[in-house]
Amino acid sequence: MKGICILGATGSIGVSTLDVVARHPSLYKVIALTANTNIEVLYEQCQDHHPEVVVIVDEHKAKIFAEKIQNTPMSDIKVLSGAKALEQVATLDAVDSVMAAIVGAAGLLPSLAAAKAGKIILLANKEALVMSGAIFMQAVSDSGAQLLPIDSEHNAIFQCMPAGYKTGMQAKQVRRILLTASGGPFRETPVDQLIHVTPDQAVAHPNWDMGRKISVDSATMMNKGLEMIEACILFDMTPDQIQVVIHPQSVIHSMVDYVDGTVLAQMGNPDMRVPIAYSMAWPDRFDSGVAPLDIFEVGRMDFQEPDLERFPCLRLAYDAIAAGGIMPTILNAANEIAVEAFLNETVRFTDIPVIIERCMQQFEATVADTLDIILAADRQARLVSRQIIAEL
Ligand code: NAD
Ligand code: MG
């Protein structure tokens, strides 16, 4: 029986994780659930899973929640608030596995705390890794933590790696990685129409049902840019070893190309419960609740090279990793601010790469060898991006 803490329980990945947990009550016990503000969903999750402790980052909402569970069978659930409490629950002794599913930079400190505490980390929060790369991987190796990727592509790659492979290792037999991308909702929209894209259109992903931020990232393909950086860090590869492949059917979740000419692909229906269940059962396997792949219904699979003119965010991600140092942190922070502004209808869809590029131009790619440097770069890039938006 393993104890699990789900950081970001009320989000898309959190909900899918609890769906898998519910299928295996003899293998997993929910110790901690966390939310930013969504106490309605958290309340239902507590009814179903009865954790020992919850964190609601928002203090006011935490108070309301604590009152709401009084005089119910849930009154023994401990309610904490504030960002620091996320780190506290991710490192509890009763917690063996931590699902890191907070969106954005807010997930960095609790995910890193889990890494330092030697937990099994199921990492969905790619932004944390993009920001802290080497520091994160060092923390994992120092503590003996186990880092399993949840991002479907990285989970696919991990599954296609040689036997005994651990994240962070260099696999010499591997020539390159083929990182698949759906191309999002605007794969074929005329480029001159992209200026008119609305938030609702951008979050309507053709194949995956995800949170709003990652859905916009998929539409700009910044998601693939972040994933390219994530793959370099997780699998100790260089950017030129990662080929992004547009595969609109989203059936192959990525491929590993070996030196002997073998290419291994992992396939399945596009449902995040597959990589979640794989990582929860690892090194074994168990039921995820996902229907078997109907290969005849899939019928055909297409592959295209991405167009960097249509998707400038992908180019910016290659620029950021080539520059190194704090630049991936700057890229990520500027993207978070730009996407938020787009979702609030303050800027246009096509302003997103403009804001990020202008922000990156304001920084030197100085060394990012401490957490303080990374957090300071993140803060400054947010200020600069807001300034750029104000001046647009
Ligand atoms: P989401 O927006 O649906 O959920 C985000 C979760 O994070 C919520 O529980 C929310 O309460 C919490 N949260 C938000 N801001 C917070 C803050 N400041 N402090 C603490 N908690 C906060 O997002 P999602 O789609 O579930 O994505 C979560 C992560 O997983 C992201 O990093 C995303 O890139 C990654 N991911 C998601 C998918 C997917 O299919 N949804 C696939 C691959 C990777
Ligand atoms: Mg992905």
Short mmCIF file of C-alpha atoms and ligand atoms in Angstrom, two decimals:
data_model
loop_
_atom_site.label_atom_id
_atom_site.label_comp_id
_atom_site.label_asym_id
_atom_site.label_seq_id
_atom_site.Cartn_x
_atom_site.Cartn_y
_atom_site.Cartn_z
CA MET A 1 0.00 0.00 0.00
CA LYS A 2 1.46 3.33 -1.08
CA GLY A 3 0.54 6.75 0.28
CA ILE A 4 -0.01 9.38 -2.40
CA CYS A 5 -0.03 13.17 -2.26
CA ILE A 6 -1.65 14.91 -5.21
CA LEU A 7 -0.42 18.46 -5.75
CA GLY A 8 -3.03 20.17 -7.94
CA ALA A 9 -5.73 17.57 -7.19
CA THR A 10 -8.57 19.70 -8.57
CA GLY A 11 -7.04 20.14 -12.02
CA SER A 12 -7.33 17.98 -15.10
CA ILE A 13 -4.38 15.72 -14.17
CA GLY A 14 -5.42 15.63 -10.51
CA VAL A 15 -8.92 14.46 -11.39
CA SER A 16 -7.57 11.77 -13.74
CA THR A 17 -5.14 10.62 -11.03
CA LEU A 18 -7.96 10.18 -8.51
CA ASP A 19 -9.91 8.23 -11.12
CA VAL A 20 -6.99 5.79 -11.37
CA VAL A 21 -6.53 5.71 -7.57
CA ALA A 22 -10.21 4.75 -7.15
CA ARG A 23 -9.60 1.68 -9.33
CA HIS A 24 -6.87 0.42 -6.99
CA PRO A 25 -7.98 0.95 -3.39
CA SER A 26 -5.78 -1.86 -2.11
CA LEU A 27 -2.65 -0.34 -3.65
CA TYR A 28 -3.01 3.40 -3.01
CA LYS A 29 -4.16 5.47 -0.08
CA VAL A 30 -4.71 9.20 -0.52
CA ILE A 31 -2.75 11.06 2.16
CA ALA A 32 -2.90 14.64 0.88
CA LEU A 33 -4.79 16.66 -1.72
CA THR A 34 -4.05 20.26 -2.65
CA ALA A 35 -5.95 22.98 -4.47
CA ASN A 36 -5.37 26.63 -5.18
CA THR A 37 -8.94 27.91 -4.76
CA ASN A 38 -11.40 25.29 -6.04
CA ILE A 39 -12.97 24.10 -2.78
CA GLU A 40 -16.11 22.76 -4.46
CA VAL A 41 -14.22 20.07 -6.38
CA LEU A 42 -11.92 19.47 -3.42
CA TYR A 43 -14.92 18.87 -1.15
CA GLU A 44 -16.23 16.12 -3.43
CA GLN A 45 -12.77 14.59 -3.66
CA CYS A 46 -12.57 14.53 0.13
CA GLN A 47 -15.93 12.77 0.32
CA ASP A 48 -14.69 10.10 -2.08
CA HIS A 49 -11.10 9.68 -0.89
CA HIS A 50 -10.93 10.96 2.69
CA PRO A 51 -7.33 12.26 2.76
CA GLU A 52 -5.54 12.93 6.06
CA VAL A 53 -4.77 16.49 5.08
CA VAL A 54 -5.65 19.07 2.44
CA VAL A 55 -3.95 22.29 1.42
CA ILE A 56 -5.95 25.17 0.01
CA VAL A 57 -3.43 27.81 -0.92
CA ASP A 58 -5.97 30.62 -0.69
CA GLU A 59 -6.32 31.42 3.03
CA HIS A 60 -9.88 32.69 2.82
CA LYS A 61 -11.09 29.63 0.89
CA ALA A 62 -9.27 27.38 3.35
CA LYS A 63 -11.25 28.95 6.18
CA ILE A 64 -14.55 28.44 4.37
CA PHE A 65 -13.59 24.84 3.63
CA ALA A 66 -12.64 24.12 7.26
CA GLU A 67 -16.03 25.41 8.38
CA LYS A 68 -17.81 23.40 5.71
CA ILE A 69 -16.38 20.06 6.85
CA GLN A 70 -17.17 20.64 10.54
CA ASN A 71 -19.85 18.27 11.81
CA THR A 72 -19.45 16.03 8.78
CA PRO A 73 -17.67 12.66 8.58
CA MET A 74 -14.76 14.68 7.14
CA SER A 75 -14.19 16.76 10.27
CA ASP A 76 -10.94 14.90 11.03
CA ILE A 77 -9.29 16.09 7.78
CA LYS A 78 -6.57 18.60 8.59
CA VAL A 79 -6.88 21.82 6.58
CA LEU A 80 -3.76 23.85 5.82
CA SER A 81 -3.30 27.00 3.78
CA GLY A 82 -0.49 28.97 2.15
CA ALA A 83 2.11 27.97 -0.41
CA LYS A 84 4.55 26.69 2.21
CA ALA A 85 2.06 24.00 3.26
CA LEU A 86 2.38 22.45 -0.23
CA GLU A 87 6.00 21.59 0.56
CA GLN A 88 4.98 20.29 3.96
CA VAL A 89 2.44 17.76 2.63
CA ALA A 90 4.68 16.69 -0.27
CA THR A 91 7.31 15.54 2.22
CA LEU A 92 5.15 13.81 4.86
CA ASP A 93 6.47 10.44 6.03
CA ALA A 94 3.20 8.71 5.08
CA VAL A 95 3.63 9.91 1.49
CA ASP A 96 5.50 7.55 -0.85
CA SER A 97 4.43 9.06 -4.20
CA VAL A 98 3.84 12.67 -5.11
CA MET A 99 1.80 13.55 -8.19
CA ALA A 100 3.21 16.95 -9.19
CA ALA A 101 0.25 18.39 -11.11
CA ILE A 102 0.21 22.07 -10.18
CA VAL A 103 0.30 24.21 -13.31
CA GLY A 104 3.22 26.57 -13.89
CA ALA A 105 6.05 27.90 -11.77
CA ALA A 106 3.89 27.65 -8.62
CA GLY A 107 4.65 23.92 -8.66
CA LEU A 108 8.42 24.28 -8.51
CA LEU A 109 9.03 24.48 -4.76
CA PRO A 110 6.72 21.64 -3.70
CA SER A 111 7.95 19.38 -6.53
CA LEU A 112 11.54 20.12 -5.59
CA ALA A 113 10.76 19.47 -1.92
CA ALA A 114 9.41 16.03 -2.91
CA ALA A 115 12.59 15.40 -4.92
CA LYS A 116 14.81 16.36 -1.99
CA ALA A 117 12.79 14.13 0.33
CA GLY A 118 13.45 11.10 -1.90
CA LYS A 119 9.84 10.51 -2.90
CA ILE A 120 8.57 8.80 -6.05
CA ILE A 121 7.74 11.86 -8.14
CA LEU A 122 5.12 11.55 -10.85
CA LEU A 123 5.95 14.72 -12.75
CA ALA A 124 3.26 16.41 -14.81
CA ASN A 125 4.38 19.94 -13.92
CA LYS A 126 6.84 20.40 -16.82
CA GLU A 127 7.31 24.11 -16.05
CA ALA A 128 9.10 23.21 -12.79
CA LEU A 129 11.62 21.10 -14.67
CA VAL A 130 12.12 23.65 -17.47
CA MET A 131 12.92 26.27 -14.83
CA SER A 132 15.20 24.29 -12.60
CA GLY A 133 16.62 21.52 -14.89
CA ALA A 134 20.01 20.60 -13.48
CA ILE A 135 19.11 21.52 -9.89
CA PHE A 136 16.02 19.33 -9.97
CA MET A 137 17.86 16.35 -11.45
CA GLN A 138 20.66 16.77 -8.91
CA ALA A 139 18.13 16.76 -6.06
CA VAL A 140 16.60 13.57 -7.46
CA SER A 141 19.94 11.80 -7.70
CA ASP A 142 21.22 13.04 -4.30
CA SER A 143 18.14 11.82 -2.43
CA GLY A 144 17.60 8.63 -4.42
CA ALA A 145 14.15 9.81 -5.46
CA GLN A 146 12.45 8.14 -8.43
CA LEU A 147 11.34 10.54 -11.14
CA LEU A 148 8.66 9.23 -13.52
CA PRO A 149 7.36 11.47 -16.31
CA ILE A 150 3.61 11.91 -16.64
CA ASP A 151 3.64 14.11 -19.73
CA SER A 152 2.34 11.59 -22.30
CA GLU A 153 5.29 12.08 -24.67
CA HIS A 154 7.94 11.70 -21.98
CA ASN A 155 6.11 8.78 -20.48
CA ALA A 156 6.09 7.19 -23.96
CA ILE A 157 9.83 7.84 -24.37
CA PHE A 158 10.52 6.43 -20.91
CA GLN A 159 8.56 3.29 -21.84
CA CYS A 160 10.61 2.93 -25.05
CA MET A 161 13.98 3.33 -23.30
CA PRO A 162 16.32 0.34 -22.73
CA ALA A 163 15.54 -2.04 -19.84
CA GLY A 164 16.65 -0.69 -16.47
CA TYR A 165 16.69 2.91 -17.73
CA LYS A 166 16.27 5.63 -15.08
CA THR A 167 15.46 9.27 -15.89
CA GLY A 168 18.58 11.42 -15.94
CA MET A 169 20.73 8.64 -17.41
CA GLN A 170 22.23 8.98 -20.86
CA ALA A 171 21.19 6.09 -23.12
CA LYS A 172 24.09 5.72 -25.54
CA GLN A 173 22.17 3.30 -27.79
CA VAL A 174 19.62 6.01 -28.51
CA ARG A 175 20.26 8.19 -31.55
CA ARG A 176 17.36 10.57 -31.20
CA ILE A 177 13.88 11.11 -29.91
CA LEU A 178 10.85 11.76 -32.12
CA LEU A 179 8.65 13.99 -29.99
CA THR A 180 5.11 13.89 -31.34
CA ALA A 181 2.70 16.84 -31.30
CA SER A 182 -0.90 17.05 -32.40
CA GLY A 183 -0.36 20.51 -33.87
CA GLY A 184 -3.28 21.80 -31.79
CA PRO A 185 -6.46 23.42 -33.07
CA PHE A 186 -4.73 25.82 -35.51
CA ARG A 187 -2.55 23.41 -37.42
CA GLU A 188 -4.26 24.33 -40.66
CA THR A 189 -5.72 27.77 -39.91
CA PRO A 190 -4.32 30.35 -42.36
CA VAL A 191 -1.50 32.17 -40.52
CA ASP A 192 -3.08 35.58 -41.19
CA GLN A 193 -6.24 34.45 -39.36
CA LEU A 194 -4.43 33.61 -36.11
CA ILE A 195 -4.68 37.23 -34.96
CA HIS A 196 -8.45 36.73 -34.49
CA VAL A 197 -8.25 33.58 -32.36
CA THR A 198 -10.33 33.78 -29.14
CA PRO A 199 -9.53 32.06 -25.81
CA ASP A 200 -12.45 29.66 -26.28
CA GLN A 201 -11.15 28.61 -29.70
CA ALA A 202 -7.62 28.21 -28.34
CA VAL A 203 -8.60 25.97 -25.42
CA ALA A 204 -10.73 23.68 -27.60
CA HIS A 205 -8.07 21.07 -28.27
CA PRO A 206 -8.96 18.48 -30.93
CA ASN A 207 -7.60 15.40 -29.09
CA TRP A 208 -6.86 16.15 -25.43
CA ASP A 209 -9.02 17.55 -22.65
CA MET A 210 -6.66 19.63 -20.47
CA GLY A 211 -6.37 22.70 -18.24
CA ARG A 212 -6.66 26.13 -19.90
CA LYS A 213 -3.01 27.13 -19.70
CA ILE A 214 -1.62 23.97 -21.28
CA SER A 215 -4.39 24.09 -23.90
CA VAL A 216 -3.23 27.54 -25.02
CA ASP A 217 0.36 26.27 -24.93
CA SER A 218 -0.69 23.46 -27.25
CA ALA A 219 -2.31 25.93 -29.63
CA THR A 220 0.87 28.07 -29.81
CA MET A 221 3.06 24.94 -29.64
CA MET A 222 4.92 26.45 -26.69
CA ASN A 223 3.84 23.23 -25.03
CA LYS A 224 6.05 21.31 -27.46
CA GLY A 225 8.84 23.82 -26.88
CA LEU A 226 8.64 23.26 -23.11
CA GLU A 227 8.46 19.51 -23.75
CA MET A 228 11.56 19.62 -25.96
CA ILE A 229 13.44 21.24 -23.06
CA GLU A 230 11.84 18.78 -20.63
CA ALA A 231 13.05 15.87 -22.81
CA CYS A 232 16.62 17.23 -22.92
CA ILE A 233 16.65 17.37 -19.11
CA LEU A 234 14.92 14.05 -18.38
CA PHE A 235 16.81 11.98 -20.94
CA ASP A 236 20.14 13.85 -20.96
CA MET A 237 19.93 14.72 -24.65
CA THR A 238 20.85 17.74 -26.76
CA PRO A 239 18.16 19.74 -28.61
CA ASP A 240 19.45 18.53 -31.99
CA GLN A 241 18.66 14.97 -30.87
CA ILE A 242 14.99 15.85 -30.42
CA GLN A 243 12.89 15.95 -33.60
CA VAL A 244 9.42 17.40 -33.17
CA VAL A 245 6.91 15.55 -35.37
CA ILE A 246 3.36 16.73 -36.02
CA HIS A 247 1.11 13.70 -35.79
CA PRO A 248 -2.49 14.94 -35.81
CA GLN A 249 -4.11 11.64 -34.70
CA SER A 250 -2.26 11.65 -31.32
CA VAL A 251 -2.06 7.86 -31.24
CA ILE A 252 1.71 7.55 -31.14
CA HIS A 253 2.81 9.44 -28.04
CA SER A 254 6.49 9.64 -29.06
CA MET A 255 9.25 7.44 -30.45
CA VAL A 256 12.82 6.47 -29.63
CA ASP A 257 15.24 5.99 -32.54
CA TYR A 258 18.10 3.57 -31.74
CA VAL A 259 21.56 3.46 -33.34
CA ASP A 260 20.76 0.16 -35.10
CA GLY A 261 17.83 1.72 -36.96
CA THR A 262 15.12 0.40 -34.63
CA VAL A 263 12.39 2.91 -33.83
CA LEU A 264 10.19 2.11 -30.83
CA ALA A 265 6.88 3.90 -30.45
CA GLN A 266 4.38 3.88 -27.60
CA MET A 267 0.75 4.03 -28.72
CA GLY A 268 -2.63 4.32 -27.08
CA ASN A 269 -5.78 6.36 -26.91
CA PRO A 270 -5.10 9.99 -25.99
CA ASP A 271 -6.14 9.78 -22.33
CA MET A 272 -3.81 10.89 -19.53
CA ARG A 273 -4.92 8.00 -17.34
CA VAL A 274 -2.58 5.78 -19.42
CA PRO A 275 0.69 7.52 -18.42
CA ILE A 276 -0.70 8.13 -14.91
CA ALA A 277 -1.54 4.44 -14.39
CA TYR A 278 1.78 3.37 -15.92
CA SER A 279 3.71 5.55 -13.47
CA MET A 280 1.58 4.53 -10.51
CA ALA A 281 2.00 0.82 -11.23
CA TRP A 282 5.65 1.06 -12.35
CA PRO A 283 7.54 -1.22 -12.78
CA ASP A 284 4.37 -3.30 -13.00
CA ARG A 285 1.19 -2.39 -14.92
CA PHE A 286 -2.46 -2.19 -13.95
CA ASP A 287 -5.84 -1.11 -15.32
CA SER A 288 -6.18 2.59 -16.14
CA GLY A 289 -9.85 2.55 -17.13
CA VAL A 290 -8.93 3.52 -20.70
CA ALA A 291 -10.59 1.65 -23.57
CA PRO A 292 -8.31 -0.49 -25.74
CA LEU A 293 -6.99 1.22 -28.83
CA ASP A 294 -9.11 0.46 -31.88
CA ILE A 295 -6.44 0.43 -34.56
CA PHE A 296 -9.01 0.05 -37.36
CA GLU A 297 -10.83 3.13 -36.22
CA VAL A 298 -7.50 5.01 -36.24
CA GLY A 299 -7.12 3.84 -39.84
CA ARG A 300 -4.13 5.99 -40.75
CA MET A 301 -1.36 7.99 -39.15
CA ASP A 302 0.20 11.15 -40.60
CA PHE A 303 3.51 12.83 -39.83
CA GLN A 304 4.69 16.33 -40.73
CA GLU A 305 7.56 18.62 -39.85
CA PRO A 306 6.47 21.63 -37.78
CA ASP A 307 6.33 25.04 -39.44
CA LEU A 308 8.27 27.51 -37.27
CA GLU A 309 6.66 30.49 -38.99
CA ARG A 310 3.23 29.30 -37.90
CA PHE A 311 4.54 28.36 -34.46
CA PRO A 312 7.17 30.95 -33.41
CA CYS A 313 6.91 29.80 -29.78
CA LEU A 314 8.61 26.56 -30.72
CA ARG A 315 11.52 28.50 -32.22
CA LEU A 316 11.76 30.61 -29.04
CA ALA A 317 12.06 27.46 -26.95
CA TYR A 318 14.97 26.27 -29.13
CA ASP A 319 16.56 29.73 -28.71
CA ALA A 320 16.10 29.56 -24.94
CA ILE A 321 17.73 26.18 -24.49
CA ALA A 322 20.56 27.13 -26.85
CA ALA A 323 21.23 30.25 -24.76
CA GLY A 324 21.00 28.17 -21.56
CA GLY A 325 21.43 29.57 -18.03
CA ILE A 326 18.33 31.42 -16.85
CA MET A 327 16.84 31.71 -20.37
CA PRO A 328 14.45 28.72 -20.13
CA THR A 329 13.16 30.25 -16.86
CA ILE A 330 12.65 33.60 -18.64
CA LEU A 331 10.88 31.86 -21.53
CA ASN A 332 8.56 30.04 -19.15
CA ALA A 333 7.73 33.07 -17.00
CA ALA A 334 7.07 35.31 -20.02
CA ASN A 335 4.87 32.60 -21.50
CA GLU A 336 2.84 32.25 -18.29
CA ILE A 337 2.20 36.00 -18.20
CA ALA A 338 1.43 36.21 -21.92
CA VAL A 339 -0.99 33.27 -21.80
CA GLU A 340 -2.74 34.69 -18.74
CA ALA A 341 -3.13 38.04 -20.55
CA PHE A 342 -4.49 36.25 -23.62
CA LEU A 343 -6.99 34.28 -21.52
CA ASN A 344 -8.08 37.57 -19.90
CA GLU A 345 -8.47 39.04 -23.38
CA THR A 346 -5.87 41.74 -22.70
CA VAL A 347 -3.65 40.65 -25.62
CA ARG A 348 -4.18 38.82 -28.90
CA PHE A 349 -3.16 35.23 -29.61
CA THR A 350 -0.40 36.42 -31.94
CA ASP A 351 0.97 38.76 -29.25
CA ILE A 352 2.03 35.76 -27.14
CA PRO A 353 5.30 35.03 -29.02
CA VAL A 354 5.97 38.76 -29.40
CA ILE A 355 5.81 39.30 -25.63
CA ILE A 356 8.03 36.29 -24.94
CA GLU A 357 10.63 37.27 -27.52
CA ARG A 358 10.81 40.88 -26.31
CA CYS A 359 11.13 39.67 -22.74
CA MET A 360 13.94 37.26 -23.62
CA GLN A 361 15.78 40.10 -25.35
CA GLN A 362 15.88 42.00 -22.04
CA PHE A 363 17.95 39.30 -20.30
CA GLU A 364 21.44 37.80 -20.52
CA ALA A 365 21.57 34.03 -20.22
CA THR A 366 23.49 34.12 -16.94
CA VAL A 367 24.29 30.94 -15.03
CA ALA A 368 21.33 29.36 -13.20
CA ASP A 369 23.08 27.26 -10.59
CA THR A 370 21.07 28.17 -7.51
CA LEU A 371 17.39 28.15 -6.74
CA ASP A 372 17.57 31.81 -5.64
CA ILE A 373 18.90 32.84 -9.05
CA ILE A 374 16.10 30.93 -10.78
CA LEU A 375 13.36 32.36 -8.58
CA ALA A 376 14.73 35.89 -9.03
CA ALA A 377 14.86 35.43 -12.83
CA ASP A 378 11.27 34.18 -12.76
CA ARG A 379 10.12 37.23 -10.76
CA GLN A 380 11.97 39.71 -12.98
CA ALA A 381 10.72 38.15 -16.20
CA ARG A 382 7.14 38.45 -14.93
CA LEU A 383 7.64 42.15 -14.21
CA VAL A 384 9.27 42.76 -17.58
CA SER A 385 6.52 40.84 -19.43
CA ARG A 386 3.79 42.85 -17.69
CA GLN A 387 5.61 46.04 -18.71
CA ILE A 388 5.81 44.82 -22.32
CA ILE A 389 2.08 44.06 -22.29
CA ALA A 390 1.31 47.53 -20.91
CA GLU A 391 3.30 49.07 -23.77
CA LEU A 392 1.83 46.93 -26.58
P1 NAD B 1 -5.28 22.59 -14.45
O1 NAD B 1 -5.32 24.05 -14.68
O2 NAD B 1 -6.43 21.76 -14.86
O3 NAD B 1 -5.02 22.32 -12.90
C1 NAD B 1 -4.03 22.99 -12.19
C2 NAD B 1 -4.00 22.58 -10.73
O4 NAD B 1 -2.99 23.38 -10.09
C3 NAD B 1 -5.31 22.85 -9.99
O5 NAD B 1 -5.50 21.84 -9.04
C4 NAD B 1 -5.05 24.16 -9.28
O6 NAD B 1 -5.76 24.27 -8.05
C5 NAD B 1 -3.57 24.10 -9.00
N1 NAD B 1 -2.96 25.43 -8.96
C6 NAD B 1 -3.04 26.41 -9.90
N2 NAD B 1 -2.34 27.48 -9.53
C7 NAD B 1 -1.80 27.19 -8.33
C8 NAD B 1 -0.98 27.91 -7.42
N3 NAD B 1 -0.57 29.16 -7.67
N4 NAD B 1 -0.61 27.28 -6.28
C9 NAD B 1 -1.01 26.04 -6.01
N5 NAD B 1 -1.80 25.31 -6.83
C10 NAD B 1 -2.18 25.87 -7.97
O7 NAD B 1 -3.94 22.07 -15.14
P2 NAD B 1 -3.63 20.62 -15.75
O8 NAD B 1 -4.07 20.57 -17.15
O9 NAD B 1 -4.07 19.56 -14.80
O10 NAD B 1 -2.05 20.66 -15.78
C11 NAD B 1 -1.26 20.49 -14.63
C12 NAD B 1 0.19 20.30 -15.04
O11 NAD B 1 0.29 19.09 -15.77
C13 NAD B 1 0.72 21.40 -15.95
O12 NAD B 1 2.06 21.64 -15.66
C14 NAD B 1 0.58 20.81 -17.34
O13 NAD B 1 1.53 21.31 -18.25
C15 NAD B 1 0.87 19.34 -17.05
N6 NAD B 1 0.27 18.42 -18.03
C16 NAD B 1 -1.09 18.37 -18.17
C17 NAD B 1 -1.66 17.52 -19.11
C18 NAD B 1 -3.14 17.40 -19.25
O14 NAD B 1 -3.62 16.57 -20.02
N7 NAD B 1 -3.95 18.19 -18.56
C19 NAD B 1 -0.83 16.73 -19.91
C20 NAD B 1 0.54 16.80 -19.74
C21 NAD B 1 1.09 17.66 -18.80
MG MG B 2 2.52 16.40 -23.45
#
